[in-house]
Amino acid sequence: MPAAPTPRQLETTVRKALDRLPIVDLHTHLFDPALDSMLLWGIDELITYHYLVAEVFRARPDLDYGTYWAMKKTDQADLIWQELFVKRSPVSEACRGILTVMHALGLETRVKDLKAARKYFARQTVRGYVDSVFKIANIDKVYMTNDPMDPQEGPQWLKGFDRDPRFLGVLRLDSVVMGWPDGAARLRALGYEADDGLTGRTFDAMRRYLNDWCERLAARYMAISLPPTFAYPDVHSPVTELMTKAVFPVARERGIPVAMMIGVKKLVNPALRLAGDSLGRSDIDTVERLANDFPDVRFLITMLARENAHELCIAARKFKNIQPFGCWWFLNNPSLILEITRMRFETLGLSFVPQHSDCRVLDQLIYKWQHSRALIAKVLAEKYADLGAAGWVPTARDIERDLRQLLTYAP
Ligand code: RAT
Ligand code: ZN
């Protein structure tokens, strides 16, 4: 009998299999290239990613927010490069990500400025670059975040365009559900006669809006980000009422899941704009009650607080209609990804989606997946090594099957 592979050999085997697997990325903020300037890419977008905006103010507390926002994007990127990559070692995960991307593209990383990188990007075309990034990152498909109420995005969908089949539609609900009755006015502007109050007419209008736009986007699921205070039942909360009386029924009828990303505190520091959100611990009881009361609705759930990660695993053990996904945003750091991924394998076997990228800039696919692949492979190999100690050694086919189940999830 051949000797059981060592943990190190297992890690190499899993890593190679994972590198070969074209991944389906369950949540991004990327757009079909036909949506033109909405798809962000290139060095200046990468470096002004909101994670790095937050970090530059750590390095330069004297810097005035208004002064930063008044700068041109290229000047903002130059400033961030100087502060976080030249004057200091770029050890944070967001900084490391930039270096991973540059390195993968063959760009020098220990440079004093961004001239060479800008020259490289000036030579790319959007379509060609999308192909290169998908190839380097080995991505099969990405789910977008589509908001029909976004003044730039909505009209383009109404006009119609030739879709790139690699970019899948997702109906994002925040702009219609959060901050009610703002959503009522937005619904009316799109021709759906909603009242400001939560009347029968409002729920009807909302359901029509959801159905029409799921259709138009060919939406594979609907999604919303929710604050830690989100509670169910709560008859006084328009968010809870709209979710339970309009969103869930439509999801049920259409047979598509609802993704709830729970735990974000929006704009605790408004001066930081997109970088100004924080997090809070959420109520797992709410998730359990929803899963119990809506057994025929499939919930894709990710939670932002580390403290909720274990509770979410246990809730998913109790309710087959809960699918935990990704290490979201502030949890998307190696130390926490390792911890959460181990916990999920141990409690849920293979029945979860270990990661999504949350990319806002196309090129980020390269680093987010390179870093995540390494961590997932490490943890899965550890688990296989434990099985090996009990005489159960995975075959190459087992490994490929398991990885496919984990990372090509189709809702
Ligand atoms: O991860 C992010 O970039 C956040 O800004 C949010 O977009 C979050 O992921 C969300 O989808 O609300
Ligand atoms: Zn997101």
XYZ file of C-alpha atoms and ligand atoms in Angstrom:
424
model
C 0.000 0.000 0.000
C 1.442 3.436 -0.862
C 2.280 5.643 2.139
C -0.414 8.205 3.087
C 0.508 11.656 1.773
C 2.035 14.078 4.255
C 0.059 17.218 5.179
C 2.460 19.229 3.032
C 1.926 16.958 0.010
C -1.813 17.191 0.525
C -1.662 20.968 0.608
C 0.255 21.030 -2.674
C -2.246 18.632 -4.295
C -5.272 20.613 -3.094
C -3.675 23.902 -4.101
C -2.939 22.641 -7.602
C -6.474 21.292 -8.012
C -7.895 24.580 -6.766
C -5.696 26.592 -9.124
C -7.047 24.534 -12.011
C -10.693 25.024 -11.015
C -12.542 27.921 -12.706
C -14.328 29.627 -9.837
C -17.800 31.115 -9.582
C -17.632 34.310 -7.532
C -20.894 34.670 -5.630
C -20.745 38.392 -4.821
C -18.903 41.225 -6.534
C -19.513 44.848 -7.458
C -18.195 44.303 -10.983
C -20.244 45.112 -14.067
C -20.738 43.643 -17.488
C -18.181 45.421 -19.722
C -21.104 46.587 -21.887
C -22.032 48.874 -18.977
C -18.935 50.774 -19.922
C -17.557 53.181 -17.343
C -19.347 51.334 -14.534
C -16.751 48.570 -14.695
C -13.745 49.883 -12.769
C -10.238 48.675 -13.563
C -6.610 49.818 -13.638
C -3.991 51.027 -11.208
C -5.672 54.271 -10.075
C -8.950 52.527 -9.265
C -7.070 49.767 -7.467
C -5.082 52.120 -5.283
C -8.011 54.362 -4.420
C -10.122 51.328 -3.334
C -11.967 52.378 -0.192
C -9.997 49.963 2.021
C -6.856 51.963 1.184
C -8.601 55.301 1.588
C -9.303 54.353 5.208
C -5.652 53.362 5.638
C -4.151 56.530 4.212
C -5.841 58.575 6.939
C -4.240 56.262 9.526
C -0.840 57.150 8.061
C -1.682 60.852 7.638
C -4.017 61.931 10.444
C -3.177 65.547 9.596
C -4.793 65.151 6.174
C -8.124 66.893 5.840
C -10.951 64.724 4.401
C -12.193 67.542 2.169
C -8.705 68.110 0.782
C -8.387 64.441 -0.113
C -11.769 64.269 -1.854
C -11.045 67.457 -3.830
C -7.935 65.865 -5.359
C -7.930 64.264 -8.815
C -8.059 60.441 -8.725
C -4.496 60.151 -10.035
C -3.257 62.529 -7.302
C -5.138 60.523 -4.668
C -3.475 57.350 -5.959
C -0.032 59.003 -5.947
C -0.550 60.134 -2.372
C -1.655 56.667 -1.227
C 1.261 55.058 -3.045
C 3.745 57.385 -1.336
C 2.262 57.050 2.125
C 1.454 53.342 2.216
C 3.931 51.778 -0.223
C 7.004 54.015 -0.290
C 7.286 55.591 3.161
C 6.084 52.445 4.952
C 6.111 48.710 4.332
C 2.738 47.753 2.822
C 1.863 44.998 5.289
C -1.917 45.391 5.475
C -4.017 42.888 3.506
C -5.381 45.614 1.210
C -1.860 46.872 0.437
C -0.545 43.350 -0.062
C -3.375 42.816 -2.539
C -2.119 45.636 -4.767
C 1.332 44.080 -4.833
C -0.109 40.656 -5.700
C -1.949 42.166 -8.664
C 1.066 44.124 -9.929
C 3.321 41.102 -9.544
C 0.881 38.847 -11.421
C 0.780 41.384 -14.267
C 4.579 41.484 -14.429
C 4.825 45.009 -13.011
C 7.653 46.021 -10.667
C 6.344 46.487 -7.119
C 9.267 48.231 -5.385
C 8.871 51.440 -7.324
C 8.823 55.078 -6.277
C 5.857 56.029 -8.457
C 3.085 54.663 -10.649
C 4.418 55.778 -14.048
C 5.220 52.291 -15.386
C 1.939 50.858 -14.103
C -0.056 53.641 -15.767
C 1.774 53.049 -19.025
C 0.894 49.353 -18.857
C -2.804 50.058 -18.304
C -2.938 52.686 -21.038
C -2.138 49.883 -23.488
C -5.112 47.701 -22.429
C -8.629 47.656 -23.832
C -11.535 46.882 -21.504
C -12.631 43.718 -23.293
C -9.118 42.386 -23.704
C -8.299 43.149 -20.095
C -11.451 41.416 -18.805
C -10.326 38.286 -20.666
C -6.796 38.520 -19.224
C -7.991 39.006 -15.660
C -10.502 36.151 -15.879
C -7.710 33.969 -17.239
C -5.082 34.927 -14.657
C -7.528 34.621 -11.753
C -9.126 31.526 -13.366
C -12.680 32.747 -12.902
C -15.620 31.207 -14.687
C -18.400 33.614 -13.707
C -19.003 36.523 -11.373
C -22.271 37.669 -9.856
C -22.803 41.409 -10.135
C -24.656 43.783 -7.785
C -27.346 45.456 -9.906
C -29.380 48.410 -8.753
C -32.135 49.517 -11.155
C -32.539 52.683 -9.052
C -28.975 53.764 -9.666
C -29.238 56.719 -12.064
C -26.274 55.502 -14.097
C -27.146 51.810 -14.160
C -30.946 51.698 -14.441
C -31.288 53.462 -17.814
C -28.699 51.178 -19.418
C -30.718 48.087 -18.485
C -33.880 49.732 -19.821
C -32.130 50.454 -23.105
C -30.737 46.914 -23.244
C -27.336 45.632 -24.301
C -25.581 42.438 -25.413
C -24.736 40.623 -22.227
C -21.442 39.005 -21.422
C -22.483 35.563 -20.107
C -19.685 35.638 -17.520
C -21.443 38.436 -15.600
C -24.593 37.203 -13.857
C -27.400 39.472 -12.680
C -28.316 40.039 -9.025
C -31.111 42.384 -7.970
C -29.805 44.530 -5.118
C -32.534 45.777 -2.800
C -30.898 48.380 -0.560
C -32.043 51.431 -2.479
C -35.683 50.364 -2.504
C -35.929 48.845 0.983
C -33.611 50.869 3.211
C -34.527 54.373 4.388
C -38.224 53.913 3.592
C -40.220 55.910 2.375
C -37.414 57.055 0.049
C -37.918 53.776 -1.813
C -41.610 54.597 -2.331
C -40.711 57.757 -4.234
C -38.139 55.824 -6.269
C -40.716 53.166 -7.096
C -43.160 55.818 -8.285
C -40.441 57.393 -10.433
C -40.116 54.039 -12.182
C -43.880 53.793 -12.690
C -44.807 51.558 -9.709
C -47.611 53.220 -7.750
C -46.430 52.680 -4.161
C -47.740 54.676 -1.195
C -45.453 56.127 1.434
C -47.245 53.929 3.947
C -46.977 50.147 4.024
C -50.333 49.542 2.359
C -51.577 46.706 0.168
C -50.882 48.944 -2.853
C -47.285 49.409 -1.694
C -46.633 45.679 -1.327
C -48.239 45.079 -4.744
C -46.103 47.754 -6.371
C -42.994 46.394 -4.702
C -43.708 42.836 -5.818
C -44.275 43.998 -9.399
C -41.010 45.940 -9.315
C -39.108 42.924 -8.016
C -40.616 40.564 -10.569
C -40.087 42.901 -13.515
C -36.480 43.579 -12.594
C -35.596 39.995 -11.743
C -36.850 39.229 -15.220
C -34.968 42.051 -16.921
C -31.691 41.270 -15.147
C -32.183 37.501 -15.337
C -31.391 37.813 -11.637
C -30.025 34.639 -10.045
C -30.825 35.969 -6.583
C -31.876 39.141 -4.739
C -29.523 40.728 -2.197
C -29.502 43.259 0.592
C -27.053 44.493 3.223
C -28.611 45.004 6.628
C -27.662 46.734 9.887
C -26.959 44.861 13.148
C -30.311 46.138 14.418
C -32.260 44.203 11.761
C -34.908 42.230 13.627
C -37.715 39.816 12.865
C -40.537 39.932 13.752
C -40.772 43.700 13.886
C -44.049 45.157 12.625
C -42.711 48.664 13.146
C -39.789 48.169 10.782
C -40.487 48.928 7.104
C -37.377 46.890 6.230
C -38.673 43.764 7.957
C -42.180 44.274 6.587
C -40.982 44.775 3.006
C -38.666 41.787 3.201
C -41.276 39.430 4.612
C -44.296 40.636 2.639
C -42.754 41.424 -0.722
C -39.192 40.136 -1.144
C -39.587 36.636 0.319
C -42.854 35.887 -1.519
C -41.269 36.906 -4.837
C -38.151 34.834 -4.108
C -40.370 31.865 -3.301
C -42.443 32.242 -6.493
C -39.371 32.627 -8.664
C -37.402 29.891 -6.905
C -34.395 32.134 -6.318
C -32.538 32.757 -3.033
C -32.317 35.952 -1.020
C -28.841 36.999 0.093
C -28.773 38.861 3.381
C -25.475 40.455 4.347
C -25.984 41.372 7.960
C -24.037 43.594 10.336
C -23.059 46.804 8.569
C -23.312 50.191 10.299
C -23.446 52.632 7.423
C -21.387 55.800 7.489
C -20.236 55.926 11.119
C -17.768 58.394 9.658
C -19.540 60.099 6.740
C -16.420 62.086 5.840
C -14.808 58.847 4.686
C -17.667 58.171 2.243
C -17.552 54.538 1.015
C -14.750 53.866 3.519
C -16.832 55.191 6.411
C -18.919 52.099 7.233
C -18.360 50.004 10.332
C -19.819 46.850 11.834
C -21.772 45.578 14.792
C -22.814 42.280 16.271
C -26.151 41.087 14.873
C -28.957 38.985 16.225
C -28.736 35.342 15.176
C -32.211 34.751 16.635
C -33.586 36.852 13.790
C -31.864 34.655 11.208
C -33.150 31.485 12.881
C -36.711 32.782 13.143
C -36.723 33.803 9.475
C -35.367 30.420 8.386
C -38.024 28.727 10.501
C -40.969 30.851 9.369
C -39.983 30.878 5.666
C -38.860 27.276 5.148
C -39.375 27.461 1.386
C -37.172 30.525 0.957
C -33.452 29.862 0.480
C -31.248 32.282 2.402
C -27.664 33.048 1.449
C -26.225 34.587 4.600
C -22.997 36.325 5.465
C -22.429 38.273 8.671
C -19.896 41.000 9.264
C -18.975 40.555 12.924
C -16.484 37.851 13.843
C -18.654 37.136 16.889
C -21.506 36.057 14.596
C -19.438 33.585 12.578
C -19.852 30.648 14.953
C -23.523 31.341 15.564
C -24.143 31.369 11.824
C -22.539 27.916 11.457
C -24.802 26.515 14.127
C -27.907 28.201 12.675
C -27.046 26.572 9.317
C -26.834 23.151 11.010
C -30.405 23.685 12.193
C -31.894 25.078 8.999
C -31.198 23.562 5.582
C -32.462 26.746 3.923
C -29.494 28.734 5.301
C -26.379 28.771 3.141
C -23.473 30.653 4.764
C -21.193 32.339 2.262
C -17.939 34.255 2.149
C -15.750 36.013 4.677
C -17.226 39.421 4.205
C -15.332 42.709 4.085
C -13.733 43.202 7.544
C -13.527 39.412 7.901
C -11.688 39.092 4.615
C -8.255 38.935 6.251
C -6.071 35.796 6.333
C -6.161 35.262 10.105
C -9.958 35.429 10.176
C -10.484 33.508 6.937
C -8.448 30.628 8.376
C -10.421 30.637 11.604
C -13.839 30.882 9.959
C -13.097 28.379 7.197
C -11.862 25.793 9.728
C -14.957 26.344 11.819
C -17.226 25.921 8.800
C -15.610 22.665 7.614
C -15.837 21.296 11.139
C -19.499 22.173 11.629
C -20.927 22.078 8.089
C -18.761 19.683 6.105
C -18.808 20.946 2.532
C -22.207 22.657 2.697
C -21.164 26.303 2.556
C -19.592 28.738 0.100
C -16.175 29.512 1.565
C -15.514 32.775 -0.175
C -16.692 35.558 -2.461
C -14.451 38.391 -3.584
C -16.560 41.552 -3.143
C -14.378 43.053 -5.880
C -15.198 46.599 -6.890
C -12.279 46.815 -9.293
C -11.819 44.104 -11.911
C -8.114 43.555 -11.210
C -8.885 42.713 -7.579
C -10.136 39.329 -8.771
C -6.476 38.416 -9.171
C -5.451 39.058 -5.591
C -8.617 38.222 -3.765
C -8.730 34.774 -5.332
C -5.013 34.117 -5.193
C -5.006 34.840 -1.469
C -8.257 32.969 -0.797
C -7.277 29.916 -2.831
C -4.123 29.516 -0.728
C -6.050 29.753 2.551
C -8.882 27.426 1.519
C -6.368 24.873 0.223
C -4.436 25.046 3.487
C -7.486 24.402 5.637
C -8.980 21.710 3.417
C -5.616 19.911 3.302
C -5.501 19.970 7.114
C -8.911 18.342 7.188
C -7.862 15.673 4.666
C -4.724 15.013 6.744
C -6.939 14.414 9.785
C -9.015 11.966 7.730
C -5.806 10.302 6.556
C -4.912 9.635 10.189
C -8.152 7.629 10.363
C -7.209 5.677 7.257
C -9.392 7.669 4.809
C -7.128 9.114 2.139
C -8.821 11.301 -0.494
C -8.280 10.524 -4.166
C -7.594 13.219 -6.759
C -11.178 12.767 -7.888
C -12.533 13.295 -4.350
C -10.545 16.506 -4.067
C -11.776 17.869 -7.379
C -15.382 16.976 -6.581
C -15.195 18.649 -3.169
C -13.642 21.827 -4.541
C -16.222 22.035 -7.290
C -18.994 21.762 -4.741
C -17.452 24.512 -2.636
C -16.529 27.037 -5.298
C -18.847 26.740 -8.259
C -22.089 27.318 -6.401
C -25.073 28.072 -8.614
C -28.007 29.392 -6.566
O -17.033 45.194 0.555
C -17.352 46.299 0.158
O -16.756 46.838 -0.765
C -18.434 47.051 0.852
O -18.277 48.370 0.549
C -19.852 46.771 0.499
O -20.028 46.947 -0.862
C -20.492 45.498 0.840
O -19.775 44.407 0.406
C -21.880 45.438 0.265
O -22.119 44.710 -0.705
O -22.721 46.176 0.788
Zn -20.370 43.874 -1.474
